[in-house]
Coordinates of C-alpha atoms and ligand atoms in Angstrom, one line a residue:
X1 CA -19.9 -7.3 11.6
X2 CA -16.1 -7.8 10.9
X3 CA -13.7 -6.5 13.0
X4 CA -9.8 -6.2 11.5
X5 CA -8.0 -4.2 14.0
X6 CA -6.2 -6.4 17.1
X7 CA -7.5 -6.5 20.4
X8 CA -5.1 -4.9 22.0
X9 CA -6.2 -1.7 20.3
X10 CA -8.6 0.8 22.2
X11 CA -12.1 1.3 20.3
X12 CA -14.8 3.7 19.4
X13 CA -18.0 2.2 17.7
X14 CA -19.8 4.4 15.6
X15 CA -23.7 3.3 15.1
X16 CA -24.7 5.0 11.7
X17 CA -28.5 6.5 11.4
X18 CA -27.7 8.2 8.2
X19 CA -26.0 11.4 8.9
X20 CA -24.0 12.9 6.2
X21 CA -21.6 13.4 8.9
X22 CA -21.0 9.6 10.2
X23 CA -18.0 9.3 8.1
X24 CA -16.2 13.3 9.6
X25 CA -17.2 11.0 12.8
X26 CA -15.0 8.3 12.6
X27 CA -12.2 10.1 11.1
X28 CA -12.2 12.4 14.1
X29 CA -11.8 9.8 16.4
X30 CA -9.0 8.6 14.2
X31 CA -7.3 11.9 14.4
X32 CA -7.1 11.6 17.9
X33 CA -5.0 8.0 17.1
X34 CA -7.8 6.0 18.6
X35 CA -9.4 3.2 16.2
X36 CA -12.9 4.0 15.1
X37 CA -15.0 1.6 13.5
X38 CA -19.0 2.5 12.0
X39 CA -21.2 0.1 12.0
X40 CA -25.3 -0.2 11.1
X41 CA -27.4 1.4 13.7
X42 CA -29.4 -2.1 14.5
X43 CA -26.2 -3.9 15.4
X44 CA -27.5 -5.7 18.5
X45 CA -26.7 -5.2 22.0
X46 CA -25.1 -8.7 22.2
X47 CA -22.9 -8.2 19.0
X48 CA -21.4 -5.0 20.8
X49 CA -20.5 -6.5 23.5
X50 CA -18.7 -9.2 22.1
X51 CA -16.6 -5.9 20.3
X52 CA -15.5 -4.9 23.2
X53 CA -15.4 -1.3 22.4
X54 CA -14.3 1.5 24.8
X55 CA -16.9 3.3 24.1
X56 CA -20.1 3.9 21.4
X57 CA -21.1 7.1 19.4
X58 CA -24.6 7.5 17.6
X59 CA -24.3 9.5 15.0
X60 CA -27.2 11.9 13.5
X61 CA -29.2 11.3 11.1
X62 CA -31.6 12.7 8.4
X63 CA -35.3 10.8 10.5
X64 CA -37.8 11.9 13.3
X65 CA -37.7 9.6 15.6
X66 CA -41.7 9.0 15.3
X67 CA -41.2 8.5 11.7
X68 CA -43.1 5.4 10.2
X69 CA -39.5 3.3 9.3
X70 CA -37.3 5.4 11.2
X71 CA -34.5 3.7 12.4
X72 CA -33.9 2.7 16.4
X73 CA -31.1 1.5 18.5
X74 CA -31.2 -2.2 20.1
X75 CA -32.2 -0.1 24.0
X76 CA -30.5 -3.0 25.6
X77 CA -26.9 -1.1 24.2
X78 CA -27.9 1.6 26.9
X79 CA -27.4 -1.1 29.7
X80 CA -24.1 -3.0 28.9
X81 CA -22.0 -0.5 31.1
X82 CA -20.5 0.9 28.0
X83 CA -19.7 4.8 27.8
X84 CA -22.5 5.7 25.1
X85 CA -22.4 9.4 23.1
X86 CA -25.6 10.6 21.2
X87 CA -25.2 13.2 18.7
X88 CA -28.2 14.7 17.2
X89 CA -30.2 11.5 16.7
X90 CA -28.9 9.8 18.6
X91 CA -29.8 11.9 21.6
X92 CA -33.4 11.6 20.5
X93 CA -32.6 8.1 20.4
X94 CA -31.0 8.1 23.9
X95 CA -34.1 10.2 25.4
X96 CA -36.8 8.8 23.4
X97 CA -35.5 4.6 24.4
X98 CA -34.8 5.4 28.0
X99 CA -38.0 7.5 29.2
X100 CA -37.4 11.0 28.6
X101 CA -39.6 12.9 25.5
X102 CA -39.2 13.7 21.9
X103 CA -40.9 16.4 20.1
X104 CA -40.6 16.7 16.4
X105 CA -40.6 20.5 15.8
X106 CA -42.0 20.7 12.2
X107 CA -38.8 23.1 11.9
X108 CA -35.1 22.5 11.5
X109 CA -32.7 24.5 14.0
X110 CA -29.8 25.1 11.4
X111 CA -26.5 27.1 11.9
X112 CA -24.4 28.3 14.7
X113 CA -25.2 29.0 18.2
X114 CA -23.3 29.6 21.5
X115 CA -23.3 26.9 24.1
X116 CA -23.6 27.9 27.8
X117 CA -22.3 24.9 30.0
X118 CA -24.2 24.7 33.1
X119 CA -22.5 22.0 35.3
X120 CA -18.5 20.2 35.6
X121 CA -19.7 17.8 32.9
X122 CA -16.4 15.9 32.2
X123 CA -17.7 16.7 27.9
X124 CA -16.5 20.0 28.7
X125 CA -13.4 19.6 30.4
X126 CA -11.3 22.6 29.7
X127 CA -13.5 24.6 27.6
X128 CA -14.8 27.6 29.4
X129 CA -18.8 28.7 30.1
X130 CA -19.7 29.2 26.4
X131 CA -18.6 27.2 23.0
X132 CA -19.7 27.8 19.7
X133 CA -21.1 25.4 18.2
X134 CA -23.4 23.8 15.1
X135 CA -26.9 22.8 14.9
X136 CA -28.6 20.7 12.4
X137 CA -31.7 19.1 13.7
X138 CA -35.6 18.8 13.5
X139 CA -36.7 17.0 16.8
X140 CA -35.9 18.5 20.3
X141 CA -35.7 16.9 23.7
X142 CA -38.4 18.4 25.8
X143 CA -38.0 16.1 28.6
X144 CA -35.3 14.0 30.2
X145 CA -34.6 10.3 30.8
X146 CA -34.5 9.9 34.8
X147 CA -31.1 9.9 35.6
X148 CA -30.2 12.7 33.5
X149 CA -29.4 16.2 33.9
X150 CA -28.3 19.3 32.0
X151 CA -24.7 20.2 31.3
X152 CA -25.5 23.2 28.5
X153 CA -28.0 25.1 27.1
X154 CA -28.6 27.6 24.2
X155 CA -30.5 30.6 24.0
X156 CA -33.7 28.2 22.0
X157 CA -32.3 24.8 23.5
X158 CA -32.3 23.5 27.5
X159 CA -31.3 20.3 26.7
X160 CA -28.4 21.4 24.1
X161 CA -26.0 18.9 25.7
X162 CA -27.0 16.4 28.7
X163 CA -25.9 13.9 30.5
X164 CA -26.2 11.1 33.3
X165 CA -22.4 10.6 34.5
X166 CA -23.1 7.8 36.7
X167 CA -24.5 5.0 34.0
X168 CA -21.4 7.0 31.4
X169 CA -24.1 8.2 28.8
X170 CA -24.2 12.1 27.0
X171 CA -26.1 13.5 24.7
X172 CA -25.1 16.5 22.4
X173 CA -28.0 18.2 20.4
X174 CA -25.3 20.0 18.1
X175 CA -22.5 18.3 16.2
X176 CA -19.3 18.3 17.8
X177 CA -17.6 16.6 14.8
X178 CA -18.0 19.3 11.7
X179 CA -15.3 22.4 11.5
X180 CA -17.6 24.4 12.1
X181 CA -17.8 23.8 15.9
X182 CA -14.6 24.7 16.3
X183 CA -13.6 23.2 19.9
X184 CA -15.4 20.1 18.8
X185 CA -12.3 18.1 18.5
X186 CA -12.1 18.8 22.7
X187 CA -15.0 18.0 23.4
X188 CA -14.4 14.5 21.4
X189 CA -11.3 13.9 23.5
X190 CA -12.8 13.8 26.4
X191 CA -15.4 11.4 25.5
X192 CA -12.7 9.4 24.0
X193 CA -9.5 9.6 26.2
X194 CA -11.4 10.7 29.5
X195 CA -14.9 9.2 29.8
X196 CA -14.0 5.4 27.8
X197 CA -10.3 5.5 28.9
X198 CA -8.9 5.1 25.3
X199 CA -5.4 5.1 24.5
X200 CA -3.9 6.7 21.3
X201 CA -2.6 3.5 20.0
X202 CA -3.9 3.5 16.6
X203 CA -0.9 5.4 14.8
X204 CA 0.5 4.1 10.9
X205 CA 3.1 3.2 12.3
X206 CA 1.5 0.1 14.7
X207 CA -1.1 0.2 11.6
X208 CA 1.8 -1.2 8.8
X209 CA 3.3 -3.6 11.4
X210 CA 0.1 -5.3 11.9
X211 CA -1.2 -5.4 8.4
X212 CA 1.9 -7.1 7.7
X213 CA 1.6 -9.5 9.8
X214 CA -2.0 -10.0 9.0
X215 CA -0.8 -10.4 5.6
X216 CA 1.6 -12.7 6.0
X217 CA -0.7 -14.8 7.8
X218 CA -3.5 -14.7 5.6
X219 CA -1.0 -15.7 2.2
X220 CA 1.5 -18.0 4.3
X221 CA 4.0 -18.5 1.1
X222 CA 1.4 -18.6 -2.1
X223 CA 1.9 -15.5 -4.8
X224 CA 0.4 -12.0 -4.6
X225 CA -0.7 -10.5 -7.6
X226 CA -1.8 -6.6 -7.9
X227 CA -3.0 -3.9 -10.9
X228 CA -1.1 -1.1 -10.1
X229 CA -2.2 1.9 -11.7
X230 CA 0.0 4.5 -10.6
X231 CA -3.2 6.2 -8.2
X232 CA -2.3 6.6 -4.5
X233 CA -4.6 3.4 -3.1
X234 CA -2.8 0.8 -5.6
X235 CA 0.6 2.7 -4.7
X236 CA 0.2 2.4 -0.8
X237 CA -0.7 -1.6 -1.4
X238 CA 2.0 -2.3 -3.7
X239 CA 4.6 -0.5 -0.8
X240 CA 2.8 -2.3 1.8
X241 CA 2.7 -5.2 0.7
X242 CA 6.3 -5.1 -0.6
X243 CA 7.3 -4.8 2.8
X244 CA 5.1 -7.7 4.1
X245 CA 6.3 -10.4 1.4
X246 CA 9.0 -9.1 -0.7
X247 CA 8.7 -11.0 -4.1
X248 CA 6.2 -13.0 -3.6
X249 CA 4.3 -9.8 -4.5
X250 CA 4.0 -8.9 -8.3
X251 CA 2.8 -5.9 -9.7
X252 CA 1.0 -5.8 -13.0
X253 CA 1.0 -2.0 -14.9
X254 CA -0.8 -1.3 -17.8
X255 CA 0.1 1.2 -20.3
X256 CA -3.5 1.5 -22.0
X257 CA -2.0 4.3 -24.0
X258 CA -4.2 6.8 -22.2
X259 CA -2.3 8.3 -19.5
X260 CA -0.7 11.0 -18.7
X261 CA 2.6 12.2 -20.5
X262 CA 5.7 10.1 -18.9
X263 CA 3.3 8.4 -16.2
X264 CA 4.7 5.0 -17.2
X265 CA 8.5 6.5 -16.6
X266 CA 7.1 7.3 -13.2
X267 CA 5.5 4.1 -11.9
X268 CA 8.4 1.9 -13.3
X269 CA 10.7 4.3 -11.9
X270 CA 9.2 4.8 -8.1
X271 CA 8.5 1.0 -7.8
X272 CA 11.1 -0.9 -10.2
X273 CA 14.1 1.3 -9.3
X274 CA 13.7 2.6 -6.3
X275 CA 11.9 0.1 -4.4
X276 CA 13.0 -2.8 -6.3
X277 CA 9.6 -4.2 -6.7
X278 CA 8.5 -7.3 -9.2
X279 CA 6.9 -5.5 -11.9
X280 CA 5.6 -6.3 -15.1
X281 CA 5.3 -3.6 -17.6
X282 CA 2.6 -4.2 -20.3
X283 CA 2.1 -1.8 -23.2
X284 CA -1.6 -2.4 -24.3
X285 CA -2.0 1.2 -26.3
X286 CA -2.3 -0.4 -29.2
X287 CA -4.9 -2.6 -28.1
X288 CA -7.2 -0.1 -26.4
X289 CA -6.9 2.9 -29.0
X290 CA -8.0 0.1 -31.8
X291 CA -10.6 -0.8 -29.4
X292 CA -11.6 2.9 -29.4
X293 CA -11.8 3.4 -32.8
X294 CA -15.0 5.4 -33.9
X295 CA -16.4 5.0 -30.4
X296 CA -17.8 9.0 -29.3
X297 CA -20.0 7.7 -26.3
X298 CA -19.0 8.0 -23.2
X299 CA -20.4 5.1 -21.3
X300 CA -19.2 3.6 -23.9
X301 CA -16.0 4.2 -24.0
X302 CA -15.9 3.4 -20.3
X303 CA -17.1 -0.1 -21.1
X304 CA -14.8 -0.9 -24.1
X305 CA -11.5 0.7 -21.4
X306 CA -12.9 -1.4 -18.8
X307 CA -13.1 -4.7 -20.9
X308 CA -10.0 -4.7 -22.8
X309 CA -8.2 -3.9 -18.9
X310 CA -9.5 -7.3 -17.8
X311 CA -8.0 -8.9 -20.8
X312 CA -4.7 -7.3 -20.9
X313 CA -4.7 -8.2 -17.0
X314 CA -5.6 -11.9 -17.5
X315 CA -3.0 -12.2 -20.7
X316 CA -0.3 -10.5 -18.3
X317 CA -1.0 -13.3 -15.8
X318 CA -1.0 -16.0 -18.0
X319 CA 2.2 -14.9 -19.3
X320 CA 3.7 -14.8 -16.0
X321 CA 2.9 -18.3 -15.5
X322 CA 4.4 -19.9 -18.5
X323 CA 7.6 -21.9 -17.7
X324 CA 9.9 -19.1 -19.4
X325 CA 9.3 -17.0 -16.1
X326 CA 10.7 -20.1 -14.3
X327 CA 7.4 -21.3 -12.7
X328 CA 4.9 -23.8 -14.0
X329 CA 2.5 -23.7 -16.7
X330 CA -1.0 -22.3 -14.7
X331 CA -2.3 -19.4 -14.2
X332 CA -2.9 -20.6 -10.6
X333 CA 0.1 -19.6 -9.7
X334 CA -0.9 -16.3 -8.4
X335 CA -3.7 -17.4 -5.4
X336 CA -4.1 -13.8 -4.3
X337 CA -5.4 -10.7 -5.9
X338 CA -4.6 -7.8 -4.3
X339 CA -6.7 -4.7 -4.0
X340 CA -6.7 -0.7 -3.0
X341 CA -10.2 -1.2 -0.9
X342 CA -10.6 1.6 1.1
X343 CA -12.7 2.2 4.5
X344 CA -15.2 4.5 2.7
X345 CA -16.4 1.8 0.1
X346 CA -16.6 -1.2 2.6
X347 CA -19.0 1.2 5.2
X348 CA -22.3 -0.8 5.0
X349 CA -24.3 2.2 3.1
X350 CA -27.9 2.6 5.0
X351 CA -30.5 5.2 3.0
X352 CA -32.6 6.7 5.5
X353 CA -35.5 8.8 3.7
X354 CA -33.8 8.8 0.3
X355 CA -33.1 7.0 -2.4
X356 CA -30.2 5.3 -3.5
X357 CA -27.7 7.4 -5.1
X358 CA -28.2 7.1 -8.8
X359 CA -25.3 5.9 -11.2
X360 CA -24.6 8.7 -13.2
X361 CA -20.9 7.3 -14.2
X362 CA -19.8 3.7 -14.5
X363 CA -16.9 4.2 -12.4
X364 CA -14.0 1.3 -13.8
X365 CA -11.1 1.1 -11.6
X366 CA -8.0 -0.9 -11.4
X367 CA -10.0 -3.3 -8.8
X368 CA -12.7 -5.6 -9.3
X369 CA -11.2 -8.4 -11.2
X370 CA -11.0 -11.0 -12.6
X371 CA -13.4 -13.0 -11.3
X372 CA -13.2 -15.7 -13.6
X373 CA -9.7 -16.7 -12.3
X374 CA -11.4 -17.1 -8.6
X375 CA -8.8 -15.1 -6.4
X376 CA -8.5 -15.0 -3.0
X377 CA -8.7 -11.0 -2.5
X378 CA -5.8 -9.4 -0.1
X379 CA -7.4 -5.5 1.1
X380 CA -4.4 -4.6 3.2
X381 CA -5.9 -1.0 3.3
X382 CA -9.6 -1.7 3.6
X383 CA -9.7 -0.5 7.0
X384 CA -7.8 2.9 5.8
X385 CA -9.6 6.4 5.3
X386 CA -8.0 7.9 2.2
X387 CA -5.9 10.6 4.1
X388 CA -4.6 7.4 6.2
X389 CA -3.9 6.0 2.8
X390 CA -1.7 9.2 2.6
X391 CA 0.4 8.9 6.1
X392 CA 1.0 5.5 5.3
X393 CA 2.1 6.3 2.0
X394 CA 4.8 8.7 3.5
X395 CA 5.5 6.3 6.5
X396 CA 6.5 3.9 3.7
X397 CA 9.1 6.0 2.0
X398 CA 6.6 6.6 -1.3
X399 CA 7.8 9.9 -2.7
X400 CA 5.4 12.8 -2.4
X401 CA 4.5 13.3 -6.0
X402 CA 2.9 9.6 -5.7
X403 CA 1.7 10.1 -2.0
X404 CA -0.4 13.4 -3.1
X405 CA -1.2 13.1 -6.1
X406 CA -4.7 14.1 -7.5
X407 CA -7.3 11.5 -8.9
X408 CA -7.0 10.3 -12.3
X409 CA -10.1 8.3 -13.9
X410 CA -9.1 4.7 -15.0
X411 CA -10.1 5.2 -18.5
X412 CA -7.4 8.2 -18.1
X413 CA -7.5 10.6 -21.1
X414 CA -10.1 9.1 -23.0
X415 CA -13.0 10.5 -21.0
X416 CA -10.8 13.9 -21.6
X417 CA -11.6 14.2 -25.7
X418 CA -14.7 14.7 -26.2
X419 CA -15.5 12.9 -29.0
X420 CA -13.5 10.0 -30.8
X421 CA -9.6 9.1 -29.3
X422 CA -7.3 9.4 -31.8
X423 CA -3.5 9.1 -31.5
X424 CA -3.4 12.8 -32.4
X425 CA -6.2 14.6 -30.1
X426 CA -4.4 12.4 -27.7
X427 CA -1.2 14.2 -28.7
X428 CA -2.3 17.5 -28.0
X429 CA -4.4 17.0 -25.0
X430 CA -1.3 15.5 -23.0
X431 CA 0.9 18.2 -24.0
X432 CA -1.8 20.9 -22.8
X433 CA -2.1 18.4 -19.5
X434 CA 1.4 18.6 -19.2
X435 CA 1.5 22.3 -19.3
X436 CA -1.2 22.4 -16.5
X437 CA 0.4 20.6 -14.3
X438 CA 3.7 21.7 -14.8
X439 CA 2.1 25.2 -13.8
X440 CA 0.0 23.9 -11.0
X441 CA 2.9 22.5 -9.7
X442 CA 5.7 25.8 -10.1
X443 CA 3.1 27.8 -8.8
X444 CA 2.0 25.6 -5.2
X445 CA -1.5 25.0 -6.5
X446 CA -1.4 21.5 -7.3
X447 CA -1.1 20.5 -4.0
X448 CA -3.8 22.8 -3.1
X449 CA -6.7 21.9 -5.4
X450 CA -8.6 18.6 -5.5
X451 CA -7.6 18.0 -9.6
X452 CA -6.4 20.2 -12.2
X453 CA -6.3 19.0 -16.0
X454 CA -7.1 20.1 -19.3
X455 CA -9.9 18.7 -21.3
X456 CA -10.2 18.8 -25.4
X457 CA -13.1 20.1 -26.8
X458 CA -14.1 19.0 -30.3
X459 CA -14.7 22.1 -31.2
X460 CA -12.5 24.2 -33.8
X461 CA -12.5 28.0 -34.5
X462 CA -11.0 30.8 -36.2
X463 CA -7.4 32.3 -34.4
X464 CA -4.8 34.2 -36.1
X465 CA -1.2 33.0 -35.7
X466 CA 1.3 35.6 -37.2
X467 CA -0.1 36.6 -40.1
X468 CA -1.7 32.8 -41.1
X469 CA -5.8 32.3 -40.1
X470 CA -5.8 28.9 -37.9
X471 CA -8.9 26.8 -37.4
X472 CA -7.4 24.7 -34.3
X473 CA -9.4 23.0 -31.2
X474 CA -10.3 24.5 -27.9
X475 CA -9.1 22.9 -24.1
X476 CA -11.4 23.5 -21.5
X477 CA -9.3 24.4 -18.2
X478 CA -11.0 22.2 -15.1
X479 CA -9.3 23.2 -11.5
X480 CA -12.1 22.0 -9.0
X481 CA -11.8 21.8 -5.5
X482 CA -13.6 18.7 -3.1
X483 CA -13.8 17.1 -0.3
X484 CA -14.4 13.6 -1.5
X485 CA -15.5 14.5 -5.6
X486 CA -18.8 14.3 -4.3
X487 CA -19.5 17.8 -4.4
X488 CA -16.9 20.5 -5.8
X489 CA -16.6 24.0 -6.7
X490 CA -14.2 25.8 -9.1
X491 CA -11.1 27.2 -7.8
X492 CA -10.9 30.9 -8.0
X493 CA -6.8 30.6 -9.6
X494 CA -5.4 34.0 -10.0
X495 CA -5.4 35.6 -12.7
X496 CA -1.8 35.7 -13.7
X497 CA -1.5 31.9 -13.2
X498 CA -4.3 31.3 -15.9
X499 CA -2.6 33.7 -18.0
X500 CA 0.4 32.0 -17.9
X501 CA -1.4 28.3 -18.3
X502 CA -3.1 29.9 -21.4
X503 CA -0.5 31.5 -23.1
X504 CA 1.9 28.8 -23.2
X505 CA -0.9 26.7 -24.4
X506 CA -1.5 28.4 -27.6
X507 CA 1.8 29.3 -27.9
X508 CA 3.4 25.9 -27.4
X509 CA 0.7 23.5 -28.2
X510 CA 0.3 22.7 -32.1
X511 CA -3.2 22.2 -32.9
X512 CA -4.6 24.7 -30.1
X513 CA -5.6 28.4 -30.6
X514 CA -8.3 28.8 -27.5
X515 CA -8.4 28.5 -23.9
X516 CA -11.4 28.4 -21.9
X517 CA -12.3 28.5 -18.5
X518 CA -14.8 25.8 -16.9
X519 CA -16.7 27.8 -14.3
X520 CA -19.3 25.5 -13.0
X521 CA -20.0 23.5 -9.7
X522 CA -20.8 19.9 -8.8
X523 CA -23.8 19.5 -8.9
X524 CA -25.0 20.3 -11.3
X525 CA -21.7 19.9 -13.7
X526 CA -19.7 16.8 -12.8
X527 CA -15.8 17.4 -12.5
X528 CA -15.1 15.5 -15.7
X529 CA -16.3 16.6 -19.0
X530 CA -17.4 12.9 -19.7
Ligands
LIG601 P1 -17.2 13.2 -11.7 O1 -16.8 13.4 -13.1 O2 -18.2 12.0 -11.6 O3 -15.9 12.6 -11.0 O4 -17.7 14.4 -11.0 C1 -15.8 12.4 -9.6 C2 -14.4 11.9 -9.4 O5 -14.3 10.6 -10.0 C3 -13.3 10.5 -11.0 N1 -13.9 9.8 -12.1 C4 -13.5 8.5 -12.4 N2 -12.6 7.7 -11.8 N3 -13.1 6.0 -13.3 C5 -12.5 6.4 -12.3 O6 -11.6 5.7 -11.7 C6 -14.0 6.8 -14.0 O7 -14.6 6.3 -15.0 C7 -14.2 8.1 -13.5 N4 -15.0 9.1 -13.9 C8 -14.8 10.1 -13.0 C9 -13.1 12.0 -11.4 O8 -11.8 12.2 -11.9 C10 -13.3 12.7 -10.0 O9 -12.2 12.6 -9.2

């Protein structure tokens, strides 16, 4: 287990059995400015304790705990003295390891319920004799650890929430964390600030001085070098970093002539201009839309994108390095790489009772290369959940329109026409993209929606234009909203708004006669066409 944050921080470990819900977990603690970390649920008793955390949360999970396989706590964890909160599983885990009884119910208790607390627990500080709260779970405590006692009940639950105050471990049945237990984020608090004594001293702004510093020690004077591709992670880095090293950080942007209308005018203007940043500007269209050529797959077309970028990258670095930019002739010169890692993709992922998450798209971002030049990676964010990513974004005087901006594949348009790329379909799907966000934005909606963009169909029909027949191509209109693009659902825009995005289309974009609305949810539709 690798711990980033500083000592002098307070904790909260988070031991992961494989709920969907670990993840809301740790960001809930982070809300409440204390550092959260999640770690496997076998991470040993002894390993904890050299952590140091304040305190330890189990999280749910998807197994029974007499399931063949089903993963258990290290018991010893119980003993070292350490606050320790159960949720779901991990009260069954808390009951089953320290002498109470399990039952596995055959049934699933699933929605909303009301809580009556029973006793002063310290869990309920503040909250009154009944909370509402959510339930998602098969086994049921049917007898308790000695020690133990109740501190709330349902109407189909005695055990909903118990607790043994002297040794500092509790046990909730329902989960505190999700929205939908709506005084959840109280009952968190005082676990966090009451029982284990944290302190809220994990802000962004005690987050950028330290990853600075951390920075700066792990690079000492050698060159930084980073793919910045315009997206909110890369953004945050290149600020960040910036600020940690001045120029000994430079920032590599390729134009791979399938971005959005004026997004190169953008980038060079938020980082060269404003925040005087070493940038090199490469413009590879040419390159990738030869590369392109005839190509109708999309896999493929990922693969081809995601090859030449590697190329372009490594032929930008080796430029940098020849003696015309005033250093010597290696590309060694750069011994760091820098990357946009986020929290999310360095969680150790444990699948409990499923299987692995199929690929369904290759997914080619800016990170991930070159491993052939043997970097030394700098993650200054890998400890970051993505709305962190955000505040730190802000706290680092990136404008807004970077800070919040919506996702944007790295092979950009291309997975956007259907079909072949050609300098012309490219044409008229960034003016229609243009069009949608320019509306998105007039209207608030932008902001408000997980991505909005046009997609070109390859599909021609009959409109009438004056009195001239047209046989022009279709966009597809895809406004989705998500919590992490996982899942998503299409946004019910009014009416007058998709109007508006439609009749300016056809009316302003040459080569378009039809609008159509995509109406379909993730599963089973993905958010891009491609
Ligand atoms: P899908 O289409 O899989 O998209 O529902 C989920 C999220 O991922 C983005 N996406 C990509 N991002 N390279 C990327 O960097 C890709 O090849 C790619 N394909 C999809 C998509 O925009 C959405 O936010």
């Amino acid at each position: 287990m690798k711990t980033q944050a500083p000592p002098k921080h307070s904790k909260i470990l988070i031991l992961d059995f494989g709920s969907q819900y670990t993840q809301v977990i740790g960001r809930r603690i982070r809300e409440l400015q204390v550092y959260s970390e999640i770690v496997r649920f076998d991470t040993s008793a002894d390993t904890i304790a050299r952590e140091q955390p304040n305190g330890i949360i189990l999280s749910g999970g998807p197994a029974s705990v007499y399931e063949n396989g089903a993963p258990q706590i290290d018991p010893k964890i119980f003993s070292l003295g350490i606050p320790v909160l159960g949720i779901c599983y991990g009260l069954m885990q808390m009951a089953h390891h320290l002498g109470g009884q399990v039952r596995y119910t055959g049934r699933r208790e699933y929605g909303a319920g009301t809580l009556d607390v029973t006793n002063e627990s310290q869990l309920f500080d503040g909250l009154g004799a009944q909370v509402d709260v959510w339930n998602s779970h098969g086994d049921e405590v049917t007898a308790l650890p000695s020690g133990f006692r109740v501190a709330a009940r349902t109407s189909g639950s005695p055990f909903a929430a118990v607790e043994d105050p002297q040794r500092r471990l509790y046990g909730l049945q329902f989960h505190p964390e999700v929205a939908h237990t709506p005084r959840g984020r109280e009952i968190l608090q005082n676990f966090v600030y009451h029982i284990c004594h944290c302190t809220m001293d994990w802000t962004m702004g005690s987050f950028i001085d330290d990853a600075c510093e951390r920075v700066r020690a792990q690079v000492g004077d050698n060159k930084v070098v980073l793919g910045l591709s315009g997206g909110v992670d890369s953004s945050v880095v290149a600020a960040l970093l910036h600020k940690a090293i001045g120029d000994q950080l430079t920032c590599i942007f390729v134009n791979n002539g399938l971005l959005r209308a004026r997004e190169e005018e953008v980038v060079q203007r938020v980082f060269g201009e404003n925040f005087h940043i070493k940038l090199k500007y490469v413009d590879a269209s040419e390159r990738f839309l030869n590369n392109l050529r005839g190509i109708v797959e999309p896999e493929e077309k990922r693969k081809v994108i995601g090859n030449e970028f590697i190329k372009v990258f490594e032929d930008a670095i080796v430029d940098l390095a020849k003696p015309d930019h005033g250093s010597p002739s290696n590309n060694h010169q750069f011994k760091f790489l820098a990357q946009g890692t986020l929290y999310p993709d360095v969680i150790e992922s444990i699948a409990i009772g499923g299987n692995p998450a199929h690929v369904i798209k290759s997914h080619h971002n800016v990170g991930g290369l070159p491993e052939k030049m043997h970097f030394e990676l700098v993650e200054p964010v890998r400890q970051l959940f993505k709305d962190e990513v955000r505040q730190a974004g802000l706290q680092l005087g990136l404008p807004k329109e970077i800070v919040y901006r919506q996702p944007f594949p790295g092979p950009g348009l291309a997975v956007r026409i259907l079909g072949e790329v050609t300098p012309e379909r490219l044409r008229i799907l960034r003016d229609a993209d243009t069009i949608v966000q320019s509306e998105m934005e007039a209207s608030d909606w932008y902001y408000r929606v997980w991505q909005s963009f046009a997609v070109l169909l390859p599909v021609q029909t009959v409109g009438v234009m004056g009195d001239q027949r047209t046989y022009d191509y279709t966009i597809a209109l895809r406004i989705v909203e998500s919590q992490d693009g996982m899942t998503a659902d299409w946004v019910r825009l009014p009416y007058e708004l998709l109007a508006r995005i439609s009749n300016r289309i056809v009316n302003e974009v040459k080569g378009v006669n039809r609008v159509v609305l995509d109406i379909s949810t993730k599963p089973p539709s993905t958010i891009e066409w491609e």
